[in-house]
Amino acid sequence: MGIMDDDIVKVREATDIVRIISEHVALKRVGRRWSGLCPFHNERSPSFSVNPELGLYHCFGCKESGDAISFVRQTQGLDFVSAVEFLAGKAGITLRYDSKQQGEQSSKKKRAFALVEKALDFYHDRLLSAPDAGPARGYLKSRGYDGDLVRLFKLGWAPDDWDTLAKHLGASDRDLKDAGLGFVNRRGRQQDFHRNRILFPIFDIQGRPIAFGGRKMPDDEGPKYRNTSDECVLYDKSRTLYGLHWAKEDMVRARDNGEAIICEGYTDVHGFHQVGMPRAVATCGTALTEEHVKQLTKFAHRLVLAFDADEAGQSAAERIHQWEQSHGIDVVVANLPEGQDPGDLARSDPDRLREAVEQALPFMQFRLNRVFGAGDFSTPESQARVAQDALLVIRANTNDLVRDKYIMQVADRCGVDPGRLRTMIDDPNLKPSGDDRRRREPAQAAEKPRRRRRGPVRSEDRDTNAIRLLIAEHDRMAPLLAPV
Ligand SMILES: [Zn+2]
């Protein structure tokens, strides 16, 4: 009995080869690689090199080479299955064994890959040349996409029709559905999944297309983005990062320990490419998961969040601080101007976008600044409320030394005794002051393809407020209203 192919791939993907080898060899970073003394022959100067992008090692002295699995086999004297089991254990992956199922699953995937690739070519050609894609081309042009960018990102156009792709592919019902490209409708006919949308192909880490994000035309009804469903055999959004195969090289090169930029949208990733920072990826309509973070740590240990990282709320913040500790990463937040997406900023002010990344703040500092920015420092009572809210932000981080640094800041800003804050921080009765209405928890990790526009006041709040004032303070408000 063998281990299912899928699971071996999963283990390979989940394994940080640098971490595995570091248990035996002291590795030092040299450019994009890691290097150390070879464990397979005796040497004084390091000729053993590890490439985290490819997940491979090679010795220039004795010519030993391989991947994480062969390294474990060699150093621990295990056979292939046991080595995979060892790594699966480290990565927390449960392995499945079945030789018959294994064969079926892998040929199913092979067919799906072939279909998605064929679909990509079809949609891409449509966008480049079909008459019905004219408005889509016009729209993309207005958003700064010239022909080169459209070709680079392989953008496509799904025509406004029921089954153009299905007819082109001529696949079986089952294969069409497995590939996430279509389904059988109530009249028993094959129907395309994507229709009347601009398509952003999503690739796996090796650069193979696995899914599509479909953006509606600006004046159309329906959700702004509609992605290939998770039910297909190739695509799992909680594990997929858009753009990772383009970004990984630049990630490894950036800064000393690698840097990854995390966005919310496909066009944001393209924006970073345009300003010469191709180390950007986007989550595909989900919140950032630990699975995403684990993938990124193979390439970078500084993660720059290029979206409003405060909107997800307190529990998301706690998770991020946990990941900082357990995966040894620094999470920082890009200093973007209020209400601006990286995609927009790349066109309007590219220097400002690069600056936003270079001047990114530690995640905790970013959140504290929000509290300070919204705080009222006019009276001792209101200063105490700011301090209370600030403590709740700091509490999300369990590292005592880091906490202490930030407690000093709060003490300074709010004019309170740091010792008093230290005793208060773990008090279970510590609650938000109520001054700060920002920190409501929205439904966590819900489908949120695009964030709300940030702005000083959201329009529904403004309207509600106006109505409230009209009722409560009619005399004061009436003169301000325009005569009807
Ligand atoms: Zn060697």
Short mmCIF file of C-alpha atoms and ligand atoms in Angstrom, two decimals, residues 38 40-41 59 61-63, ligand 1:
data_model
loop_
_atom_site.label_atom_id
_atom_site.label_comp_id
_atom_site.label_asym_id
_atom_site.label_seq_id
_atom_site.Cartn_x
_atom_site.Cartn_y
_atom_site.Cartn_z
CA CYS A 38 27.79 19.30 4.30
CA PHE A 40 27.35 13.90 3.98
CA HIS A 41 31.10 14.50 3.75
CA CYS A 59 26.45 19.73 -2.15
CA GLY A 61 31.71 18.98 -2.84
CA CYS A 62 30.29 15.44 -2.78
CA LYS A 63 27.39 16.09 -5.20
ZN ZN B 1 28.94 17.04 0.58
#
